[in-house]
Short mmCIF file of C-alpha atoms and ligand atoms in Angstrom, two decimals:
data_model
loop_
_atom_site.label_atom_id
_atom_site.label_comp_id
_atom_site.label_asym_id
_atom_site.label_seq_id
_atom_site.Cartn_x
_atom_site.Cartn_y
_atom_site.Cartn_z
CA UNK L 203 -20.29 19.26 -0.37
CA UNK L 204 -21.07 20.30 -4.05
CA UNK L 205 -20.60 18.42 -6.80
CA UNK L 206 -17.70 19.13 -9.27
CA UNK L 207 -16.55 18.41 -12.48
CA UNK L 208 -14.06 15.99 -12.66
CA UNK L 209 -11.05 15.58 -12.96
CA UNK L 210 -10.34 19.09 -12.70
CA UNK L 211 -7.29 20.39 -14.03
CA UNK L 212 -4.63 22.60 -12.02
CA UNK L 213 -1.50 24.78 -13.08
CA UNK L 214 1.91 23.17 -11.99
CA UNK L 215 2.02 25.45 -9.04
CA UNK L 216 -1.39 24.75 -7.74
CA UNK L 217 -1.06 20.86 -8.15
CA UNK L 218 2.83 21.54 -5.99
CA UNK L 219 0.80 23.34 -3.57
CA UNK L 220 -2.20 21.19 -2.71
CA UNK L 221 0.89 18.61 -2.14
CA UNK L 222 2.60 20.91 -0.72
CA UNK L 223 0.13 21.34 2.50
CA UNK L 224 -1.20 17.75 2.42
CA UNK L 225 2.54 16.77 3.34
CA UNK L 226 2.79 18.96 5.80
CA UNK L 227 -0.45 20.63 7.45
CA UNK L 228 -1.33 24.18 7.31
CA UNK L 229 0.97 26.69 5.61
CA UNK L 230 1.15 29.95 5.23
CA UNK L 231 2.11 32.06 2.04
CA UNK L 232 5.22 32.75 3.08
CA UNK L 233 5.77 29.00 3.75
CA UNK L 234 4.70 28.54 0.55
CA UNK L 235 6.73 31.34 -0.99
CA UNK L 236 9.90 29.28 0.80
CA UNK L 237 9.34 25.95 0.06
CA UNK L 238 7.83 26.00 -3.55
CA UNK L 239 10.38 28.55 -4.32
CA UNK L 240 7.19 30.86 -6.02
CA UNK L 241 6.60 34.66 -5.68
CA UNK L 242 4.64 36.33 -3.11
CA UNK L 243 2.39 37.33 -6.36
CA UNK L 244 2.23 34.27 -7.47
CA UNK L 245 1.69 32.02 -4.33
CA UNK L 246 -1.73 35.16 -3.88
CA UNK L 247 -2.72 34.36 -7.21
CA UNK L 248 -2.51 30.44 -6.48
CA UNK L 249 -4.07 30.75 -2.93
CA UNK L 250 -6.95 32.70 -3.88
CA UNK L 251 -7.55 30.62 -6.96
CA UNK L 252 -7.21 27.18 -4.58
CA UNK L 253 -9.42 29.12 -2.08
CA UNK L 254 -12.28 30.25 -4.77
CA UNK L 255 -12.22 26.24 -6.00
CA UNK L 256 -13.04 25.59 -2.23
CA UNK L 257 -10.14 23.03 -2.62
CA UNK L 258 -8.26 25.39 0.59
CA UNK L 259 -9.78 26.92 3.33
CA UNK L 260 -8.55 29.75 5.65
CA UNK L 261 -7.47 28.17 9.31
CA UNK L 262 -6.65 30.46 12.46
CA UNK L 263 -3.45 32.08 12.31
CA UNK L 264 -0.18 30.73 12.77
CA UNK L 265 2.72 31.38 15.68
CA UNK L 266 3.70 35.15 15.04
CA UNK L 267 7.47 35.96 14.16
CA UNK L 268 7.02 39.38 15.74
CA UNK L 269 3.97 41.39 14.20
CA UNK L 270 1.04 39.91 13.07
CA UNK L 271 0.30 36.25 12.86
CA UNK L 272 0.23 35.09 9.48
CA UNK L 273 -2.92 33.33 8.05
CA UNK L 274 -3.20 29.45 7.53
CA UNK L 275 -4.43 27.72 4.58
CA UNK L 276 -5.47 24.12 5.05
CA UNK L 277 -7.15 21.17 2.97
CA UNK L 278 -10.76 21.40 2.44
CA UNK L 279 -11.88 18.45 3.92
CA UNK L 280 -15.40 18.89 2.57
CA UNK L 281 -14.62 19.61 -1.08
CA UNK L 282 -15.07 15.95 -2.30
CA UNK L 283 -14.88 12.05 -1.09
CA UNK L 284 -12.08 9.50 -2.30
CA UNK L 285 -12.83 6.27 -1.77
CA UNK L 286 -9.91 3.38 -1.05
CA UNK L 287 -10.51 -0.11 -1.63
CA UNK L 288 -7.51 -3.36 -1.07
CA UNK L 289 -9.00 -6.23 -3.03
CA UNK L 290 -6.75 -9.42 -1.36
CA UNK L 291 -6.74 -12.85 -2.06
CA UNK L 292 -9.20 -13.82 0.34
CA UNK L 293 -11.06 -10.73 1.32
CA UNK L 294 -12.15 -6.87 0.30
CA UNK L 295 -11.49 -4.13 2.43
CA UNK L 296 -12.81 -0.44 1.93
CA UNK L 297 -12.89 3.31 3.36
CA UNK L 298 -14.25 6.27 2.92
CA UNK L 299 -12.15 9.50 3.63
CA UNK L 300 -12.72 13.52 3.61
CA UNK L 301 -10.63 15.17 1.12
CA UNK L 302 -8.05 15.21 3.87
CA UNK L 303 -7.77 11.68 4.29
CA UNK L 304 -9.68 11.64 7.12
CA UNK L 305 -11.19 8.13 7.31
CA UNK L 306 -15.10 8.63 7.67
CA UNK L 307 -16.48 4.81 6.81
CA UNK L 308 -14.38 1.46 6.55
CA UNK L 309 -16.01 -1.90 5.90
CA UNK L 310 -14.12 -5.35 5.02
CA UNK L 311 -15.78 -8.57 3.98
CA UNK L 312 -14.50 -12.00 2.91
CA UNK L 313 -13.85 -12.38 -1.39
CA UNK L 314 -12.86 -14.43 -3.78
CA UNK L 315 -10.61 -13.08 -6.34
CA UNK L 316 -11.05 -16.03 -8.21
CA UNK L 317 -14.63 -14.80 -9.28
CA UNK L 318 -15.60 -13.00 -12.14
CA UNK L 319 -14.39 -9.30 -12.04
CA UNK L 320 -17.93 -7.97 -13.60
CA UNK L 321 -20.10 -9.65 -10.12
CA UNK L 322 -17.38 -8.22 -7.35
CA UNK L 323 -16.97 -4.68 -9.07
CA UNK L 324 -20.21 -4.20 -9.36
CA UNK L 325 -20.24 -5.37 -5.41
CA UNK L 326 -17.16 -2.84 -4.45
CA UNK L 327 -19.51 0.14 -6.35
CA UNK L 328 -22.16 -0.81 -4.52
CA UNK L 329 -20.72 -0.91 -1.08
CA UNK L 330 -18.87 2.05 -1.83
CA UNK L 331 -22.33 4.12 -2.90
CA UNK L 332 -23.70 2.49 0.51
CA UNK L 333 -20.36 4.51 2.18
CA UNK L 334 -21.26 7.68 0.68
CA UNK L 335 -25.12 7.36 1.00
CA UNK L 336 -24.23 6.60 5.02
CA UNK L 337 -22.33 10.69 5.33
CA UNK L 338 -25.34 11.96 3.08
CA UNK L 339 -23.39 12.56 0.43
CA UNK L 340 -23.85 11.58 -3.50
CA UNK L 341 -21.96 9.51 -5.58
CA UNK L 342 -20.80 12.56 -8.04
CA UNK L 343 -19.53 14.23 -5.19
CA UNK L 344 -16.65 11.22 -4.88
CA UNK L 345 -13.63 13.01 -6.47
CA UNK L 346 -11.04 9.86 -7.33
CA UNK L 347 -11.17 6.19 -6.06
CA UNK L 348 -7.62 3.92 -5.77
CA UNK L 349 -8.05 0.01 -6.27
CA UNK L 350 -5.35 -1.96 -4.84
CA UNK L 351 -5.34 -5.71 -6.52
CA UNK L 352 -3.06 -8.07 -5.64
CA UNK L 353 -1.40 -8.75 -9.32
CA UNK L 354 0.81 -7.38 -11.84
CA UNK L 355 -0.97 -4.06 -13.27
CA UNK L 356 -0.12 -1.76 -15.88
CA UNK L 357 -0.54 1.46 -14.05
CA UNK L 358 -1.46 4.26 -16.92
CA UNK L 359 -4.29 1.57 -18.45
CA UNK L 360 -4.91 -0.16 -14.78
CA UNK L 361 -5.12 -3.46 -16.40
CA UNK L 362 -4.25 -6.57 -14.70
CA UNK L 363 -1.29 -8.63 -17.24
CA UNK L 364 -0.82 -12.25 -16.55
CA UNK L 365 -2.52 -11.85 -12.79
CA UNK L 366 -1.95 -15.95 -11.51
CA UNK L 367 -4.14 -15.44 -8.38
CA UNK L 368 -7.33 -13.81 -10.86
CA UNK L 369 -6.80 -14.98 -14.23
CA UNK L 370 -10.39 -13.73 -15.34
CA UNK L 371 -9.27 -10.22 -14.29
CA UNK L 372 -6.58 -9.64 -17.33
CA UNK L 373 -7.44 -6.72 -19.37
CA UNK L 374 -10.70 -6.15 -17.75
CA UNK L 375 -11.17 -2.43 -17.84
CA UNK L 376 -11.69 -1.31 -13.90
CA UNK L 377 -11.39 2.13 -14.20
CA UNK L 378 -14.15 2.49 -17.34
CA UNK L 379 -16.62 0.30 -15.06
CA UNK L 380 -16.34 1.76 -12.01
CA UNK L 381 -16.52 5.27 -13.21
CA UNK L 382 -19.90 4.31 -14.38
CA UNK L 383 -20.55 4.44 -10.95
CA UNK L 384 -18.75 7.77 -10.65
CA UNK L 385 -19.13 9.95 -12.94
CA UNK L 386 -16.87 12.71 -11.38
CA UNK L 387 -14.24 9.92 -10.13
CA UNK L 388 -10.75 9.45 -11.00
CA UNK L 389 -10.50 5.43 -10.59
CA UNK L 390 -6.76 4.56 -10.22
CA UNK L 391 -5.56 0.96 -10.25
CA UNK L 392 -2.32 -0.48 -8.99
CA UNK L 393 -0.18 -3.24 -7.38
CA UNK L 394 -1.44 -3.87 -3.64
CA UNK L 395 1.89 -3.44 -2.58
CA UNK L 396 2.73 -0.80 -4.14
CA UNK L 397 -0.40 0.82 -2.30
CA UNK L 398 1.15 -0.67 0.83
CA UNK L 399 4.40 1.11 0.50
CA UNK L 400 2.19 4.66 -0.57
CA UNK L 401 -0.02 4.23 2.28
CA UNK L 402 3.54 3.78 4.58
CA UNK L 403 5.39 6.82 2.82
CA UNK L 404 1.99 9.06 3.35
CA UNK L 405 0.39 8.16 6.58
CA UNK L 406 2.57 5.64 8.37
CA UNK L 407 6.08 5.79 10.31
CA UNK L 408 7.61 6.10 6.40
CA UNK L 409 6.14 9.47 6.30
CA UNK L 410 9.22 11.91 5.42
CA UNK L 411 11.86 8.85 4.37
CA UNK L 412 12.86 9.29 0.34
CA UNK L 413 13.89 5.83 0.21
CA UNK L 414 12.80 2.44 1.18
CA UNK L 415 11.44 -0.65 0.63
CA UNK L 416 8.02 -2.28 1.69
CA UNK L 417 8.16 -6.18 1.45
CA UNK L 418 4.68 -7.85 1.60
CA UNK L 419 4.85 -11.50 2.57
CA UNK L 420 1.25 -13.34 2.58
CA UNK L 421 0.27 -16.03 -0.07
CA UNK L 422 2.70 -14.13 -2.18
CA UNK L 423 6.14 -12.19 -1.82
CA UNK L 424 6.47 -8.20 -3.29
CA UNK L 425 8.17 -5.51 -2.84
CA UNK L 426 6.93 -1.65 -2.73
CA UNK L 427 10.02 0.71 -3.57
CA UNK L 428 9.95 4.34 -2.60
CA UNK L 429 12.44 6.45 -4.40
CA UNK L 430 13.06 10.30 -3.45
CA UNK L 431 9.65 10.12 -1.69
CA UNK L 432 7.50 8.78 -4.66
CA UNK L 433 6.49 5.19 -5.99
CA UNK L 434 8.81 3.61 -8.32
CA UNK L 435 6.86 1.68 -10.86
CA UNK L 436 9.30 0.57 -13.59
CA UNK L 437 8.96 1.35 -16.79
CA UNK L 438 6.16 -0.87 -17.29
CA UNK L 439 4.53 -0.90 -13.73
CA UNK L 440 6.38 -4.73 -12.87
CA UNK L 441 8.83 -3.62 -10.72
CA UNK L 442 9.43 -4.95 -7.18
CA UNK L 443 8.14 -8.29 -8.01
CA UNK L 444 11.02 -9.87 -6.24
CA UNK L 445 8.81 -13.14 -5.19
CA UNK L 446 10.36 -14.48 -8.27
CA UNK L 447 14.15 -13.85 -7.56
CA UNK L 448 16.11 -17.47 -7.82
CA UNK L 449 17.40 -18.39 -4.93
CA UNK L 450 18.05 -22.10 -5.27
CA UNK L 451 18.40 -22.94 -9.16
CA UNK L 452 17.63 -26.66 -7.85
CA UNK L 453 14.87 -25.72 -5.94
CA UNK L 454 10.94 -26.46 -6.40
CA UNK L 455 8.92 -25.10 -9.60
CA UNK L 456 6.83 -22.30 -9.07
CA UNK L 457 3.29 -21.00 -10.43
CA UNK L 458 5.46 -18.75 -12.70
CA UNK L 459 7.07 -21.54 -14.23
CA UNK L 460 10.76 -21.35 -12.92
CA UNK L 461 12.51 -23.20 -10.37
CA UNK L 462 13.54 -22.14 -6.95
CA UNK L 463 11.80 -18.82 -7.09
CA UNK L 464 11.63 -17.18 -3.06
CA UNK L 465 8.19 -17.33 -2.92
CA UNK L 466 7.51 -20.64 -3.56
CA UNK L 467 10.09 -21.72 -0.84
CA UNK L 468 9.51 -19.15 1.92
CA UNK L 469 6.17 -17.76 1.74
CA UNK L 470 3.13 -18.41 3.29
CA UNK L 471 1.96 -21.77 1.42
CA UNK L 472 5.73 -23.10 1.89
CA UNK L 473 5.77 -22.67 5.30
CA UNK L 474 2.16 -24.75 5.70
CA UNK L 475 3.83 -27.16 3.67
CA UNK L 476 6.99 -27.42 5.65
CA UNK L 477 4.84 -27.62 8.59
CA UNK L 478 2.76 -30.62 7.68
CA UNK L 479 5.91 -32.85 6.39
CA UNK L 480 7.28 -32.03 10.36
CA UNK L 481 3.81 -33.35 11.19
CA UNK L 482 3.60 -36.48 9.41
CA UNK L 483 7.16 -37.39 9.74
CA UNK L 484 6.69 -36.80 13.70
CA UNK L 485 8.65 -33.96 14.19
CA UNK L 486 6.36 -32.10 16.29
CA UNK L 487 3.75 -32.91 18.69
CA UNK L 488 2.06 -29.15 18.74
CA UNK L 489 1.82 -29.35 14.22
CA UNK L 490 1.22 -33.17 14.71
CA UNK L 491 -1.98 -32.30 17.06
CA UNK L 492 -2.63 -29.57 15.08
CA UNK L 493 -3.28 -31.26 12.08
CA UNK L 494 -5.53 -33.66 13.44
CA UNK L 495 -7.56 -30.68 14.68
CA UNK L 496 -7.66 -29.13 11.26
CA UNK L 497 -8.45 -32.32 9.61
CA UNK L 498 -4.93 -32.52 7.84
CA UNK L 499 -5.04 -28.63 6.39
CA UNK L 500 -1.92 -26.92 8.34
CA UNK L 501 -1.71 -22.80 7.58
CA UNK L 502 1.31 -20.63 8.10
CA UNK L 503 -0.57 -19.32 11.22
CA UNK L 504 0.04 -22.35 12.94
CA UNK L 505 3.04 -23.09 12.26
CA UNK L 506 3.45 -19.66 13.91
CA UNK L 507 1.94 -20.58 16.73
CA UNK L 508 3.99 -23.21 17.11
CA UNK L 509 7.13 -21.94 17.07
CA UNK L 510 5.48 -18.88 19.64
CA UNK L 511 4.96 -21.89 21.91
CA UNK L 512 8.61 -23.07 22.00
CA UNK L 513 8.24 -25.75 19.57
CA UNK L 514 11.55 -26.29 17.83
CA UNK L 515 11.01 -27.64 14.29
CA UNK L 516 8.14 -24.68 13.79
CA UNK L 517 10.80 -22.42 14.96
CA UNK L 518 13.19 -23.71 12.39
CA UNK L 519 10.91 -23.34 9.63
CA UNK L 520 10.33 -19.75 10.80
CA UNK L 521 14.26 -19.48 10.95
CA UNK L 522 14.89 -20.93 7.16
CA UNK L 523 12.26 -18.50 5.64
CA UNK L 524 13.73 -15.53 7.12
CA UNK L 525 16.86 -16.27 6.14
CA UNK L 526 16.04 -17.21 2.56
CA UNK L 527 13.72 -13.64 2.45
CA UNK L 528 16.93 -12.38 4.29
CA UNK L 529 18.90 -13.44 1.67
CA UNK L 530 16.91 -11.46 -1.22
CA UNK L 531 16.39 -8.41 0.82
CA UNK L 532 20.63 -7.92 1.12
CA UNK L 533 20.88 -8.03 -3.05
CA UNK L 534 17.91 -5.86 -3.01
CA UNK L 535 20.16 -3.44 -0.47
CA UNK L 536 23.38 -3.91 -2.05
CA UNK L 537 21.39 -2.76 -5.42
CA UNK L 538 19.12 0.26 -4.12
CA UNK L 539 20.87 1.08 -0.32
CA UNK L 540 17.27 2.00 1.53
CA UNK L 541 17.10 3.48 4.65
CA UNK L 542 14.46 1.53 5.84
CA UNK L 543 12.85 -1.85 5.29
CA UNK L 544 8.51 -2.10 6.43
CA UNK L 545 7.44 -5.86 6.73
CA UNK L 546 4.09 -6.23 6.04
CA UNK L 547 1.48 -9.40 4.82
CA UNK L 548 -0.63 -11.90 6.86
CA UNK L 549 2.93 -13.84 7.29
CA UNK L 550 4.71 -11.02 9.18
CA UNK L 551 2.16 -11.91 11.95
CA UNK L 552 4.70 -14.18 12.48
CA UNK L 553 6.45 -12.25 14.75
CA UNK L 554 10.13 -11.41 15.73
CA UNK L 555 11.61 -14.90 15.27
CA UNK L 556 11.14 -14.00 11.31
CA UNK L 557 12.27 -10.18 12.10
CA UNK L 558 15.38 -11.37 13.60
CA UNK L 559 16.07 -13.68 11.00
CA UNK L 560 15.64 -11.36 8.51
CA UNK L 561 17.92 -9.18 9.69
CA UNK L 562 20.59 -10.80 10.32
CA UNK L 563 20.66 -12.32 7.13
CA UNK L 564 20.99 -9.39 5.61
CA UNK L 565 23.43 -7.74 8.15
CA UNK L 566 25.43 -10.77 6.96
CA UNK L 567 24.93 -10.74 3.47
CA UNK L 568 24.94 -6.85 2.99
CA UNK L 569 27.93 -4.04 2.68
CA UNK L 570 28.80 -2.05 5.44
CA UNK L 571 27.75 1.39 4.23
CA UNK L 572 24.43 0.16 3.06
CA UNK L 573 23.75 -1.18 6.16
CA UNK L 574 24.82 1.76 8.45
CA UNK L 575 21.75 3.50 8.82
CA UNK L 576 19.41 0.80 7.34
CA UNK L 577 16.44 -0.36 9.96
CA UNK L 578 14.11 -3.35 9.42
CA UNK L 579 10.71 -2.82 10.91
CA UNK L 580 7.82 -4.37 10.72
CA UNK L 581 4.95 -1.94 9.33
CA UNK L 582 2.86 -0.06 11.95
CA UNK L 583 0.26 -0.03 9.48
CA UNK L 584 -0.68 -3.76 10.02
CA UNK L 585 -3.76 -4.68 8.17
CA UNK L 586 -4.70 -1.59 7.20
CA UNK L 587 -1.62 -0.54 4.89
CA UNK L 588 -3.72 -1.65 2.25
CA UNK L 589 -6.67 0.26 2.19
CA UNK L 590 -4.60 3.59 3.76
CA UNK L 591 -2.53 3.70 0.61
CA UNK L 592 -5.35 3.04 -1.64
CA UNK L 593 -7.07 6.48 -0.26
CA UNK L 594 -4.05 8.31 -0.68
CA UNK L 595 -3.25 6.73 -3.80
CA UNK L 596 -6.67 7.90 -4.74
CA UNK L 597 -5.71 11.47 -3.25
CA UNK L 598 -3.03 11.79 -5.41
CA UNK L 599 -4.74 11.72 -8.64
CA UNK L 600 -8.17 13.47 -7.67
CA UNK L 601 -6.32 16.34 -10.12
CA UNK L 602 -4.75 16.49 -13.43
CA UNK L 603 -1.80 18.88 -13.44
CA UNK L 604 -0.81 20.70 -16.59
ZN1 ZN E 1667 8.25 -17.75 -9.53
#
């Protein structure tokens, strides 16, 4: 790999093309000519241009249509490193991928996103020049890194605004301190679940759906909303934070301030807390024992295991958060009619008691042609949704396009 200078800026009909075979895998020109709707002298001018920037390369030809096969053009793979990184609550989690994606280091360590953002950037540099130094590679020769934090960011700036779980991060400038790091980098900061739902829509079973929704539940409920194939943001980078939807105007306050908001009644910390009052009040001999085990600290985990075991009040509590995020998710597809629904967060470890909850809540709740040819899954990706979107978040915007 050689280094390059960075970002480097392609025409319209280079940047569609680059896209163009990343989406799909090897094309040839008169693939291209088809689907970008170009000229044959145009799509030669753009393929020998892409091919001269080492950004293409040639691949063995492709199935003949009578006559000669035609030749292949693939991604470069060796034309420059992006870097992904999913900064959770609780823990970091990092790869390093080719410039197809390809996934050539990962590493994951427990954090504290309560700590100073100067100390764990610094860290996430570090670990990622450790990444690089590993393939043999130099740290100019990483071409764009994407930063997944689990807060409200304003995506052109990628500032946290008002982050409750990291309160020390607001305003901090990411991008200018890690790209002192990087010099050739293009550091790009956004929502974790919003990298979720890319990393679903580009490598996982979302791959080729224009519209749906990825709902993260962990400490924390969000949505990721994938319009006509791409992210939708908002206009100012908060939308999908549907943790905050009312759904009981009596109910508890939350950390935002308002009463009755989903997450603080059926995420993760509600659903510990659930689980301990059926403890103490002797509702449950598995939580009951549990608790004693734990030295009174209950997590949503076991109150999973709990209901996995049989146990009926766990199962309940399971029931009564599915419903409630049940309940959201039909307004949500009344509003935006998705085609699919990806569950994803530590919670959706749960398992298919909350899955079938969920959906019939909002089989119930929903109209009948939005729900024709919706499907609720749970996300294939698992763990690693985060840090897969974050490298092809990072893939995305290795170019400018002018
Ligand atoms: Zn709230």
């Amino acid at each position: 790999m050689r280094a390059i200078r960075a970002p480097l800026t392609l025409s319209s009909p280079e940047g569609e093309t680059v896209a163009a075979i990343r989406r799909t895998g090897p094309l040839s020109r008169a693939d291209l000519e088809q689907q970008l709707e170009l000229s044959r002298a145009s799509v030669a001018a753009v393929v020998n241009t892409l091919l001269s920037l080492n950004i293409l390369r040639e691949v063995g030809p492709g199935e003949s249509q009578g006559g000669r096969p035609p030749q292949l053009y693939a991604i470069n793979g060796a034309f420059g490193y992006v870097a992904g990184v999913d900064v959770g609550a609780t823990s970091i989690d990092l790869a390093l991928a080719d410039f197809t994606g390809r996934i050539l280091e990962r590493h994951d360590e427990p954090a504290d996103v309560r700590d100073d953002p100067e100390p764990m950037l610094e860290h996430i540099a570090d670990l990622i020049a450790g990444m690089v130094a590993k393939q043999n590679g130099r740290p100019d020769q990483v071409l764009a890194i994407g930063i997944g934090v689990p807060g409200p960011v304003k995506f052109a700036e990628g500032v946290l605004i008002a982050p409750p779980l990291m309160p020390t991060w607001e305003f901090f400038p990411i991008k200018a301190f890690i790209r002192q790091h990087f010099p050739a980098a293009n550091v790009v900061v956004d929502n974790d679940v919003n990298v979720m739902a890319i990393g679903e829509a580009s490598a996982g079973t979302g791959k080729g759906l224009d519209n749906f929704i990825f709902l993260k539940i962990g400490t924390g409920i969000g949505a990721g909303i994938i319009v006509n194939g791409h992210i939708y943001r908002g206009h100012d980078g908060a939308a999908g934070d549907v943790g905050h939807i009312c759904i009981d105007y009596n109910g508890p306050i939350c950390h935002c301030g308002n009463a009755g908001c989903l997450e603080i009644m059926a995420a993760g910390p509600a659903i510990a807390a659930r689980g301990k009052e059926v403890a103490l009040a002797g509702g449950s001999d598995f939580l009951r024992k549990r608790l004693e085990d734990n030295k009174g600290v209950l997590t949503a985990r076991d109150v999973a295991e709990a209901a996995k075991a049989g146990d009926r009040a766990a199962n309940e509590i399971v029931r009564d958060s599915g419903r409630m995020i049940g309940g959201m998710l039909a307004s949500l597809v009344n509003f935006f009619n998705p085609q699919m629904i990806f569950i994803g967060g530590g919670v959706s470890n749960i398992g298919y008691r909350l899955l079938s909850s969920i959906r019939q809540a909002v089989l119930r709740r929903s109209t009948a042609l939005s729900t024709r040819h919706l499907r609720i899954e749970f996300s294939q990706l698992g763990a690693d949704a985060g840090v897969t979107g974050a490298i092809w978040l990072a893939l995305e915007h290795v170019f400018v396009v002018a």
